[in-house]
Amino acid sequence: MSGVHRHLGFLLLTEAVLCAAATRFQDVLSHGRTSVTSYKKLQGWSSDQNKWNEKLYPFWEEGDPRWKDCWKGGRVTAKLDTDSPALVGSNVTFVVTLQFPKCQKEDNDGNIIYERNCTQDPPASQDQQVYVYNWTEWIDNCGWENCTSNHSHNVFPDGRPFPHYPGWRRRNFVYVFHTFGQYYQTTGRSSVMFSLNTANITLGKHVMAVSIYRRGHSAYLPIATASTIYVVTDKIPIFVSMFQKHDRNISDSIFIKDSPITFDVKIHDPTYYLNNSAISYKWNFGDGSGLFVASSSTTSHTYTLQGNFTLNLTVQAIIPVPCQPVTPTALLPTSAVTTGVSSNSDTSTAVESMEDNPDGGCHIYRNGYYRTGISIVEGILEVNIIQMMSIQMTESQAENSLVDFVVTCQGSLPTDVCTVVSDPTCQVSKSVVCDPIIVTDECLLTIRRAFEEPGTYCINITLGDDTSQALASALISVNGGSSSGTTEGVFIFLGLLAVFAAIGAFVLYKRYKQYKPIERSAGEAENQKGLTAYFSNFKAIFFPNSTERNPLLKSKPGIV
């Protein structure tokens, strides 16, 4: 009897030694990182203490020479991306993309082929497709599941069979993900995406690693590994963009006084976890204007004083959840399950409580915070074109038409001016000219620009300083620059004027021919006054350059 006991003890000892020597998922996937020993189970994931089938899925350390021959034509690399950070309770998504050696790609059947017309294509006819791996041919010849030698080939490293969804035989890569002391395995093609719920993941930074294997004749061979950091937080991830009409650089946090600033809040919620939540936005602009609460993610505010201010924003989401008891643990993220008490915006922790809500449900309160400093300066608020004048030139200077634009602005003094000449629709730019300027007193300057061809143009004049800029636009019709063209235009105008004068004289003659005024002297006086006004207007039309009494030109600024 004692011999039997000794035999059983020997068998148990042998089994224990074999189990200790067996390769586990932790050994293959941790890559030297310390594995988590205490954790909450992730839905659909398994413990990394399970055995790994190293015969079907060989494990190679980094630097093993076998990596050089695991793929034809070079090394395959894997890129692992995530939409982290994720609000606890929401899903975090990961995407793995395989990057093949140059001139290789995956076709519609999941095979790896050489691209046509590529410099690294192997010698072959252009009419014949060359394969790196023709897995379709393997499947057609064997049927995989019908072949005795390959019947056990369609299983994961832990021995579980592949799921038989449509097209599963065309998925020639096996992806094994590892995080938080657990693993998740799936088949796929050259790119795989999956989501992980974060309800049972502790707050903070974590590592997601993936190992990728490709289909082989007798086993799956490792081709690439990748890892990335993802973050789980109980603060709502938010980003605030700011826009102001005349602001020159939106990234320098310098804005203009007396001009509204638009604030647009973006909540990072790629899995739409907060879709059914009530979200409020509490603004404190730091200028003594008080606290503003809004339900819209976009708001505007106007600073009326210059200086430096601190902007504070609190975003609060009231998330409906089922009313279930909450058992707090040391590894679970802090949460607030309540129905009638709002969270304190100045603290990152919350109180757990359970109460009946009038609508029959419970809520979780989550907050997000944003704080930044901004500077308010005077800036350029407005630009106006008050006058446009065509410049008379001699025949030797008549290659281009010159136009002077008299411009004023409000606010700070500009340091540069830019003129954009476009087509009449203001859509197609024809020329851009920028010049530095020095304005020491008031914002009044003349900008001279040349036009090569006659026509109608859209003019955009921008005045700017270090922090702001403002724009004025106008449509202008430019005549030809040559003197002959100008003379021709004058003669055409005079001819038309003579015709209209003859017609007018004939109409007046027909109207007043039979009328004889009783008081001749009074009529003569009125006719004399009318003729004086008529000839004054006539002079203003034909002699526009005689403007020596125009007070606007006494302080004409310098020309840019």
Coordinates of C-alpha atoms in Angstrom, one line a residue:
M1 CA 0.0 0.0 0.0
S2 CA 2.9 2.3 0.8
G3 CA 4.3 1.6 -2.7
V4 CA 1.0 2.9 -4.3
H5 CA 1.2 6.0 -2.2
R6 CA 4.8 6.6 -3.2
H7 CA 3.8 6.1 -6.9
L8 CA 0.9 8.6 -6.6
G9 CA 3.1 11.1 -4.9
F10 CA 5.7 10.8 -7.7
L11 CA 3.0 11.4 -10.3
L12 CA 1.7 14.5 -8.5
L13 CA 5.3 15.8 -8.2
T14 CA 5.9 15.2 -11.8
E15 CA 2.7 17.0 -12.8
A16 CA 3.6 19.9 -10.6
V17 CA 7.1 20.2 -12.2
L18 CA 5.6 20.0 -15.6
C19 CA 3.0 22.7 -14.8
A20 CA 5.7 24.9 -13.4
A21 CA 7.8 24.5 -16.6
A22 CA 4.8 25.1 -18.9
T23 CA 4.7 28.4 -20.8
R24 CA 1.9 30.8 -19.7
F25 CA 0.4 33.8 -21.4
Q26 CA 2.1 36.0 -18.8
D27 CA 5.5 34.7 -19.9
V28 CA 4.8 35.4 -23.6
L29 CA 3.0 38.7 -23.4
S30 CA 4.4 40.6 -20.4
H31 CA 7.8 41.3 -22.2
G32 CA 9.5 41.9 -18.9
R33 CA 6.8 44.0 -17.4
T34 CA 5.4 43.2 -13.9
S35 CA 2.1 41.5 -14.3
V36 CA -0.9 42.6 -12.2
T37 CA -1.7 39.9 -9.7
S38 CA -4.9 41.4 -8.2
Y39 CA -7.6 42.8 -10.5
K40 CA -11.2 42.9 -11.5
K41 CA -12.1 40.6 -14.3
L42 CA -12.6 42.3 -17.7
Q43 CA -15.6 41.0 -19.7
G44 CA -14.5 38.6 -22.4
W45 CA -10.9 38.5 -21.2
S46 CA -9.0 35.6 -19.5
S47 CA -6.3 35.3 -16.9
D48 CA -2.7 35.4 -18.2
Q49 CA -1.9 32.4 -15.9
N50 CA -3.5 30.1 -18.5
K51 CA -1.1 27.8 -20.5
W52 CA 0.2 28.9 -23.8
N53 CA 0.5 26.3 -26.7
E54 CA 4.1 27.0 -27.5
K55 CA 4.2 24.2 -30.1
L56 CA 1.5 25.8 -32.2
Y57 CA 2.5 29.4 -31.3
P58 CA 6.3 29.5 -30.8
F59 CA 7.6 32.2 -28.5
W60 CA 10.8 34.1 -29.5
E61 CA 12.6 36.6 -27.3
E62 CA 13.6 39.9 -28.8
G63 CA 16.8 39.5 -30.7
D64 CA 16.2 35.9 -31.6
P65 CA 17.6 35.3 -35.2
R66 CA 14.4 33.5 -36.2
W67 CA 12.7 36.9 -36.4
K68 CA 14.6 37.6 -39.6
D69 CA 13.0 34.7 -41.4
C70 CA 9.4 35.0 -40.1
W71 CA 8.3 37.0 -43.2
K72 CA 9.3 37.0 -46.8
G73 CA 10.9 40.2 -48.1
G74 CA 11.6 41.9 -44.8
R75 CA 10.2 42.6 -41.4
V76 CA 6.5 43.4 -40.7
T77 CA 5.8 46.2 -38.1
A78 CA 2.6 46.8 -36.2
K79 CA 1.2 50.1 -35.2
L80 CA -1.2 50.1 -32.1
D81 CA -3.3 53.2 -31.7
T82 CA -5.9 54.2 -29.1
D83 CA -8.6 56.9 -28.6
S84 CA -7.5 57.2 -24.9
P85 CA -8.1 59.0 -22.5
A86 CA -11.3 57.3 -21.6
L87 CA -13.8 58.3 -18.9
V88 CA -14.2 55.4 -16.5
G89 CA -17.3 53.4 -17.4
S90 CA -16.9 54.2 -21.1
N91 CA -15.2 52.1 -23.8
V92 CA -11.6 52.6 -25.0
T93 CA -10.9 51.6 -28.5
F94 CA -7.7 50.1 -29.9
V95 CA -6.7 49.7 -33.6
V96 CA -3.8 47.6 -34.8
T97 CA -2.5 48.1 -38.3
L98 CA 0.2 45.9 -39.9
Q99 CA 2.7 47.6 -42.1
F100 CA 4.2 45.2 -44.7
P101 CA 7.6 45.5 -46.4
K102 CA 7.8 47.8 -49.5
C103 CA 5.8 46.7 -52.5
Q104 CA 3.7 44.2 -50.5
K105 CA 0.0 44.5 -49.7
E106 CA -3.1 42.5 -48.7
D107 CA -5.6 41.7 -51.5
N108 CA -9.4 41.2 -51.1
D109 CA -9.0 37.5 -50.3
G110 CA -6.6 38.2 -47.4
N111 CA -3.5 37.0 -49.4
I112 CA -0.3 39.0 -49.4
I113 CA 0.7 40.0 -52.9
Y114 CA 3.4 42.1 -54.6
E115 CA 2.2 45.4 -56.0
R116 CA 2.5 45.8 -59.7
N117 CA 4.9 48.3 -61.2
C118 CA 7.0 48.4 -58.1
T119 CA 10.7 48.5 -58.2
Q120 CA 11.1 45.6 -55.8
D121 CA 8.8 43.3 -57.6
P122 CA 10.5 39.9 -58.3
P123 CA 11.0 39.0 -61.9
A124 CA 7.7 37.9 -63.3
S125 CA 5.3 38.6 -66.1
Q126 CA 3.2 41.8 -65.6
D127 CA 0.1 39.7 -66.4
Q128 CA 0.6 37.2 -63.7
Q129 CA 0.0 38.1 -60.0
V130 CA 2.9 37.2 -57.8
Y131 CA 2.1 36.2 -54.2
V132 CA 4.1 36.6 -51.0
Y133 CA 1.6 34.3 -49.2
N134 CA -1.2 32.6 -51.2
W135 CA -3.3 31.4 -48.2
T136 CA -6.3 30.9 -50.5
E137 CA -4.5 28.2 -52.3
W138 CA -3.7 26.5 -49.1
I139 CA -7.4 26.6 -48.0
D140 CA -8.7 25.4 -51.4
N141 CA -6.2 22.5 -51.5
C142 CA -6.8 21.3 -48.0
G143 CA -10.0 22.8 -46.7
W144 CA -8.2 23.3 -43.3
E145 CA -10.8 21.8 -41.2
N146 CA -11.1 18.6 -43.4
C147 CA -7.4 17.9 -43.3
T148 CA -6.4 15.6 -40.4
S149 CA -3.0 17.3 -40.0
N150 CA -4.6 20.8 -39.8
H151 CA -7.8 19.9 -37.8
S152 CA -6.1 21.3 -34.6
H153 CA -4.6 24.2 -36.5
N154 CA -7.6 26.6 -36.2
V155 CA -7.3 27.2 -32.5
F156 CA -6.0 30.0 -30.3
P157 CA -2.9 29.7 -28.1
D158 CA -5.1 28.6 -25.2
G159 CA -6.7 25.8 -27.3
R160 CA -10.0 27.5 -27.9
P161 CA -11.3 27.1 -31.5
F162 CA -11.6 30.0 -33.8
P163 CA -15.1 31.5 -34.1
H164 CA -16.7 30.4 -37.3
Y165 CA -18.3 33.7 -38.5
P166 CA -18.5 34.4 -42.3
G167 CA -15.1 34.7 -43.9
W168 CA -13.2 33.3 -40.9
R169 CA -10.9 31.2 -43.1
R170 CA -9.7 34.4 -44.8
R171 CA -8.5 35.9 -41.6
N172 CA -4.9 34.7 -41.6
F173 CA -3.5 36.6 -38.6
V174 CA -4.0 35.9 -34.9
Y175 CA -3.9 38.9 -32.5
V176 CA -3.4 38.4 -28.7
F177 CA -3.9 41.5 -26.6
H178 CA -2.6 41.8 -23.0
T179 CA -3.4 44.2 -20.2
F180 CA -4.2 44.2 -16.5
G181 CA -3.1 40.6 -16.0
Q182 CA -5.6 39.4 -18.7
Y183 CA -5.6 38.6 -22.4
Y184 CA -8.0 38.8 -25.3
Q185 CA -7.4 36.8 -28.6
T186 CA -9.0 37.2 -32.0
T187 CA -8.4 36.5 -35.7
G188 CA -8.3 39.2 -38.3
R189 CA -6.7 40.5 -41.5
S190 CA -4.1 43.3 -41.7
S191 CA -6.0 45.6 -39.4
V192 CA -8.1 44.9 -36.3
M193 CA -10.1 47.1 -34.1
F194 CA -11.7 46.3 -30.7
S195 CA -13.1 48.1 -27.7
L196 CA -12.6 47.5 -24.0
N197 CA -15.0 48.7 -21.3
T198 CA -13.2 50.5 -18.5
A199 CA -15.7 50.0 -15.6
N200 CA -13.4 47.5 -13.9
I201 CA -10.1 49.2 -14.7
T202 CA -8.4 51.4 -12.0
L203 CA -7.7 55.0 -12.8
G204 CA -4.4 55.9 -14.2
K205 CA -2.0 54.9 -17.0
H206 CA -1.9 51.3 -18.3
V207 CA -0.1 49.4 -21.0
M208 CA -1.9 47.5 -23.8
A209 CA 0.4 45.1 -25.6
V210 CA -0.3 42.9 -28.6
S211 CA 1.5 40.0 -30.3
I212 CA 0.6 39.1 -33.9
Y213 CA 1.0 35.7 -35.5
R214 CA 0.6 34.7 -39.1
R215 CA -0.8 31.4 -40.6
G216 CA 1.8 28.8 -41.5
H217 CA 1.8 25.3 -42.8
S218 CA 2.2 23.5 -39.5
A219 CA 2.1 26.4 -37.0
Y220 CA 1.5 30.1 -36.5
L221 CA 4.7 32.2 -36.6
P222 CA 5.2 35.5 -34.7
I223 CA 5.7 38.4 -37.0
A224 CA 5.4 41.6 -34.8
T225 CA 4.6 43.0 -31.4
A226 CA 3.4 46.5 -30.3
S227 CA 2.3 48.3 -27.2
T228 CA 0.8 51.6 -26.3
I229 CA -0.2 53.6 -23.2
Y230 CA -3.9 54.3 -22.5
V231 CA -5.4 56.4 -19.7
V232 CA -8.5 55.8 -17.6
T233 CA -9.8 58.9 -15.8
D234 CA -12.8 60.0 -13.7
K235 CA -12.5 63.5 -15.1
I236 CA -14.3 64.3 -18.4
P237 CA -11.6 64.9 -21.0
I238 CA -12.4 68.3 -22.5
F239 CA -10.7 70.7 -24.9
V240 CA -11.6 74.4 -25.4
S241 CA -10.9 76.3 -28.7
M242 CA -11.1 80.1 -28.8
F243 CA -11.8 82.3 -31.7
Q244 CA -12.0 86.1 -32.2
K245 CA -12.7 87.9 -35.4
H246 CA -9.7 90.2 -35.5
D247 CA -7.2 87.9 -33.6
R248 CA -4.1 87.3 -35.6
N249 CA -2.8 84.2 -33.8
I250 CA -5.3 82.0 -32.1
S251 CA -2.7 79.9 -30.3
D252 CA -1.0 82.7 -28.4
S253 CA -3.9 83.3 -25.9
I254 CA -3.8 87.0 -26.7
F255 CA -7.1 88.6 -27.6
I256 CA -8.5 92.1 -28.3
K257 CA -10.5 94.3 -25.9
D258 CA -14.1 95.1 -26.7
S259 CA -14.4 92.3 -29.3
P260 CA -16.3 89.1 -28.5
I261 CA -14.4 85.9 -28.0
T262 CA -16.1 82.6 -29.0
F263 CA -15.4 79.6 -26.8
D264 CA -16.1 76.2 -28.2
V265 CA -15.9 73.1 -25.8
K266 CA -15.1 69.7 -27.2
I267 CA -15.8 66.7 -25.0
H268 CA -13.6 63.7 -25.8
D269 CA -16.3 61.0 -25.9
P270 CA -15.6 58.8 -29.0
T271 CA -17.8 55.9 -27.8
Y272 CA -20.8 58.3 -27.0
Y273 CA -20.9 57.3 -23.4
L274 CA -22.4 60.7 -22.5
N275 CA -25.0 60.8 -25.2
N276 CA -27.9 60.4 -22.7
S277 CA -26.4 62.6 -20.0
A278 CA -27.4 66.1 -19.0
I279 CA -24.3 68.3 -19.5
S280 CA -23.9 71.8 -18.1
Y281 CA -21.0 74.3 -18.6
K282 CA -20.0 76.7 -15.8
W283 CA -17.8 79.6 -16.9
N284 CA -15.8 82.0 -14.8
F285 CA -14.0 84.4 -17.2
G286 CA -11.8 85.9 -14.4
D287 CA -12.8 89.6 -15.1
G288 CA -15.2 90.0 -12.2
S289 CA -18.3 89.4 -14.5
G290 CA -19.5 86.5 -12.3
L291 CA -20.3 82.9 -12.9
F292 CA -22.2 81.9 -16.0
V293 CA -24.0 78.5 -16.4
A294 CA -24.9 77.3 -19.9
S295 CA -26.3 74.2 -21.5
S296 CA -24.6 74.8 -24.8
S297 CA -21.0 73.9 -25.6
T298 CA -20.5 77.2 -27.3
T299 CA -20.5 80.6 -25.7
S300 CA -19.0 84.1 -26.2
H301 CA -17.6 86.7 -23.9
T302 CA -16.3 90.3 -24.4
Y303 CA -13.5 91.6 -22.2
T304 CA -13.8 95.4 -21.7
L305 CA -10.5 95.8 -19.8
Q306 CA -6.9 95.2 -20.8
G307 CA -4.8 92.9 -18.7
N308 CA -4.2 89.2 -17.8
F309 CA -7.1 87.0 -16.8
T310 CA -7.6 83.4 -15.7
L311 CA -10.4 81.5 -17.4
N312 CA -12.0 78.6 -15.4
L313 CA -14.5 76.1 -16.9
T314 CA -16.3 73.2 -15.1
V315 CA -18.2 70.7 -17.3
Q316 CA -20.6 68.5 -15.3
A317 CA -22.3 65.4 -16.8
I318 CA -25.2 63.7 -15.0
I319 CA -25.1 60.2 -16.3
P320 CA -28.2 58.0 -15.8
V321 CA -27.4 54.5 -14.4
P322 CA -29.5 51.7 -12.9
C323 CA -30.0 51.9 -9.1
Q324 CA -27.8 49.1 -7.9
P325 CA -25.8 48.8 -4.7
V326 CA -22.2 49.9 -5.2
T327 CA -19.5 47.9 -3.4
P328 CA -16.4 50.1 -3.1
T329 CA -13.0 48.4 -3.4
A330 CA -9.5 49.7 -3.2
L331 CA -8.8 49.0 -6.8
L332 CA -12.0 50.4 -8.3
P333 CA -12.1 54.1 -9.4
T334 CA -13.9 56.5 -7.2
S335 CA -17.5 57.2 -8.4
A336 CA -20.5 59.1 -7.3
V337 CA -23.9 57.4 -7.5
T338 CA -26.4 59.9 -6.2
T339 CA -29.8 61.3 -7.1
G340 CA -30.2 64.7 -5.4
V341 CA -26.8 66.1 -4.5
S342 CA -24.6 67.7 -7.1
S343 CA -20.8 67.2 -7.0
N344 CA -18.5 69.9 -5.7
S345 CA -16.7 71.3 -8.7
D346 CA -13.6 72.0 -6.5
T347 CA -12.9 68.4 -5.6
S348 CA -11.9 65.3 -7.6
T349 CA -13.6 62.8 -5.3
A350 CA -17.3 62.2 -4.9
V351 CA -19.7 60.7 -2.4
E352 CA -21.4 57.5 -3.0
S353 CA -25.1 57.3 -2.0
M354 CA -28.3 55.6 -3.1
E355 CA -31.6 57.3 -3.2
D356 CA -34.8 57.0 -5.2
N357 CA -35.0 59.6 -7.9
P358 CA -38.3 61.1 -9.0
D359 CA -37.8 59.6 -12.5
G360 CA -37.2 56.1 -11.0
G361 CA -33.4 56.1 -11.7
C362 CA -30.0 57.0 -10.3
H363 CA -27.2 59.1 -11.7
I364 CA -23.5 59.3 -11.7
Y365 CA -22.0 62.8 -11.6
R366 CA -18.8 63.4 -13.5
N367 CA -16.9 66.6 -13.8
G368 CA -14.3 68.0 -16.2
Y369 CA -12.1 71.0 -15.7
Y370 CA -10.3 73.5 -17.9
R371 CA -8.1 76.4 -16.8
T372 CA -6.0 78.8 -18.8
G373 CA -4.6 82.3 -18.8
I374 CA -5.4 84.8 -21.4
S375 CA -4.2 88.4 -22.2
I376 CA -6.4 91.2 -23.4
V377 CA -4.8 94.0 -25.5
E378 CA -6.3 97.0 -27.4
G379 CA -5.8 95.7 -30.9
I380 CA -7.1 96.9 -34.3
L381 CA -10.9 96.8 -34.2
E382 CA -12.0 98.2 -37.6
V383 CA -10.6 99.3 -41.0
N384 CA -12.4 101.6 -43.4
I385 CA -11.6 102.7 -46.9
I386 CA -12.8 106.4 -47.0
Q387 CA -11.5 107.4 -50.5
M388 CA -10.2 105.9 -53.8
M389 CA -8.5 108.1 -56.3
S390 CA -7.1 107.4 -59.7
I391 CA -3.6 108.9 -60.3
Q392 CA -3.0 110.9 -63.5
M393 CA 0.2 109.9 -65.3
T394 CA 2.2 111.1 -68.2
E395 CA 2.3 109.1 -71.4
S396 CA 5.7 107.6 -70.5
Q397 CA 4.4 106.4 -67.2
A398 CA 1.1 105.0 -68.5
E399 CA 2.0 101.3 -68.5
N400 CA 0.0 100.7 -65.3
S401 CA -3.0 102.3 -63.7
L402 CA -2.3 103.7 -60.2
V403 CA -5.0 104.0 -57.6
D404 CA -4.6 105.6 -54.1
F405 CA -6.7 104.2 -51.3
V406 CA -7.1 106.3 -48.2
V407 CA -7.6 104.1 -45.2
T408 CA -8.5 104.7 -41.5
C409 CA -8.7 102.3 -38.6
Q410 CA -9.9 102.2 -35.0
G411 CA -8.0 100.7 -32.0
S412 CA -4.2 100.3 -31.8
L413 CA -1.9 101.6 -34.5
P414 CA -0.9 99.1 -37.3
T415 CA 2.6 98.0 -38.1
D416 CA 2.0 96.4 -41.5
V417 CA -0.5 96.5 -44.4
C418 CA -1.4 93.9 -47.0
T419 CA -3.4 94.4 -50.1
V420 CA -5.0 91.4 -51.9
V421 CA -6.3 92.0 -55.5
S422 CA -8.8 89.4 -56.6
D423 CA -11.4 88.9 -59.3
P424 CA -14.8 90.6 -58.9
T425 CA -16.1 87.6 -56.9
C426 CA -13.3 88.0 -54.4
Q427 CA -12.5 84.3 -54.8
V428 CA -9.5 84.1 -57.1
S429 CA -6.5 86.0 -55.9
K430 CA -4.4 87.8 -58.5
S431 CA -1.7 89.5 -56.4
V432 CA -0.7 90.1 -52.8
V433 CA 1.5 93.0 -51.7
C434 CA 2.5 93.5 -48.0
D435 CA 4.5 96.4 -46.6
P436 CA 5.7 97.4 -43.1
I437 CA 4.4 100.8 -42.1
I438 CA 5.1 103.3 -39.3
V439 CA 2.1 105.2 -37.9
T440 CA 2.9 107.5 -34.9
D441 CA -0.2 109.6 -34.4
E442 CA -3.5 108.6 -35.9
C443 CA -4.5 105.7 -38.1
L444 CA -4.8 107.5 -41.4
L445 CA -2.7 106.4 -44.4
T446 CA -2.8 106.3 -48.2
I447 CA -2.0 103.0 -50.0
R448 CA -1.0 103.2 -53.7
R449 CA -1.4 100.1 -55.8
A450 CA -0.8 99.5 -59.5
F451 CA -3.2 97.6 -61.9
E452 CA -1.7 96.2 -65.1
E453 CA -5.0 95.8 -67.0
P454 CA -8.4 97.6 -66.9
G455 CA -11.3 95.9 -65.3
T456 CA -13.2 95.3 -62.1
Y457 CA -11.3 94.1 -59.1
C458 CA -12.0 93.1 -55.5
I459 CA -9.6 94.8 -53.1
N460 CA -9.0 93.5 -49.6
I461 CA -6.8 95.8 -47.4
T462 CA -5.6 94.3 -44.1
L463 CA -4.0 96.4 -41.3
G464 CA -2.2 94.4 -38.6
D465 CA 0.0 94.6 -35.6
D466 CA 1.6 91.9 -33.5
T467 CA -1.6 90.5 -32.1
S468 CA -4.5 91.6 -34.2
Q469 CA -5.6 92.5 -37.7
A470 CA -8.7 93.9 -39.4
L471 CA -9.9 93.9 -43.0
A472 CA -11.7 96.2 -45.3
S473 CA -13.0 95.3 -48.8
A474 CA -14.2 97.2 -51.9
L475 CA -14.9 96.7 -55.5
I476 CA -13.1 99.1 -57.9
S477 CA -13.4 99.6 -61.7
V478 CA -10.0 100.5 -63.2
N479 CA -9.7 102.2 -66.6
G480 CA -6.7 101.7 -69.0
G481 CA -3.5 103.2 -67.9
S482 CA -2.5 104.8 -71.3
S483 CA -3.2 108.5 -72.1
S484 CA -4.8 107.6 -75.5
G485 CA -7.3 105.4 -73.8
T486 CA -8.1 108.2 -71.3
T487 CA -8.5 110.7 -74.1
E488 CA -10.7 108.4 -76.0
G489 CA -12.9 108.0 -73.0
V490 CA -13.2 111.8 -72.5
F491 CA -14.2 112.3 -76.2
I492 CA -16.9 109.6 -76.0
F493 CA -18.2 111.3 -72.8
L494 CA -18.2 114.7 -74.5
G495 CA -20.0 113.4 -77.5
L496 CA -22.7 111.8 -75.5
L497 CA -23.1 114.9 -73.4
A498 CA -23.6 117.0 -76.6
V499 CA -26.3 114.7 -77.8
F500 CA -28.1 114.9 -74.4
A501 CA -27.7 118.7 -74.3
A502 CA -29.3 119.1 -77.8
I503 CA -32.2 116.9 -76.8
G504 CA -32.7 118.8 -73.6
A505 CA -32.6 122.1 -75.4
F506 CA -35.2 121.0 -77.9
V507 CA -37.5 119.8 -75.1
L508 CA -37.2 123.0 -73.2
Y509 CA -37.9 125.0 -76.3
K510 CA -41.1 123.1 -77.1
R511 CA -42.2 123.5 -73.5
Y512 CA -41.6 127.2 -73.0
K513 CA -42.0 128.6 -76.6
Q514 CA -45.6 130.0 -76.2
Y515 CA -45.3 131.2 -72.6
K516 CA -44.8 134.9 -72.0
P517 CA -44.2 135.9 -68.4
I518 CA -46.1 139.0 -67.2
E519 CA -43.1 140.3 -65.1
R520 CA -40.1 140.2 -67.3
S521 CA -37.6 141.4 -64.8
A522 CA -38.4 138.8 -62.2
G523 CA -38.2 136.0 -64.8
E524 CA -34.8 137.3 -65.9
A525 CA -33.5 137.3 -62.4
E526 CA -34.6 133.7 -61.9
N527 CA -33.1 132.6 -65.2
Q528 CA -29.9 134.3 -64.3
K529 CA -29.8 132.4 -61.0
G530 CA -30.5 129.1 -62.7
L531 CA -27.8 129.6 -65.3
T532 CA -25.3 130.3 -62.5
A533 CA -26.1 127.1 -60.7
Y534 CA -26.1 125.2 -64.0
F535 CA -22.6 126.4 -65.0
S536 CA -21.3 125.7 -61.5
N537 CA -22.4 122.1 -61.8
F538 CA -21.0 122.0 -65.3
K539 CA -17.6 123.2 -64.0
A540 CA -17.6 120.6 -61.2
I541 CA -18.1 117.9 -63.8
F542 CA -15.5 118.9 -66.4
F543 CA -12.9 120.3 -64.0
P544 CA -12.7 117.8 -61.1
N545 CA -9.0 118.5 -60.4
S546 CA -9.8 122.1 -59.3
T547 CA -10.2 121.1 -55.6
E548 CA -7.9 123.6 -53.9
R549 CA -10.7 124.5 -51.5
N550 CA -11.3 120.9 -50.4
P551 CA -10.4 120.8 -46.7
L552 CA -10.1 116.9 -46.7
L553 CA -6.8 117.1 -48.6
K554 CA -5.1 119.5 -46.3
S555 CA -4.0 116.7 -44.0
K556 CA -3.4 114.0 -46.7
P557 CA -1.2 111.3 -45.2
G558 CA 2.0 109.8 -46.7
I559 CA 1.7 107.2 -49.5
V560 CA 2.5 103.6 -48.9

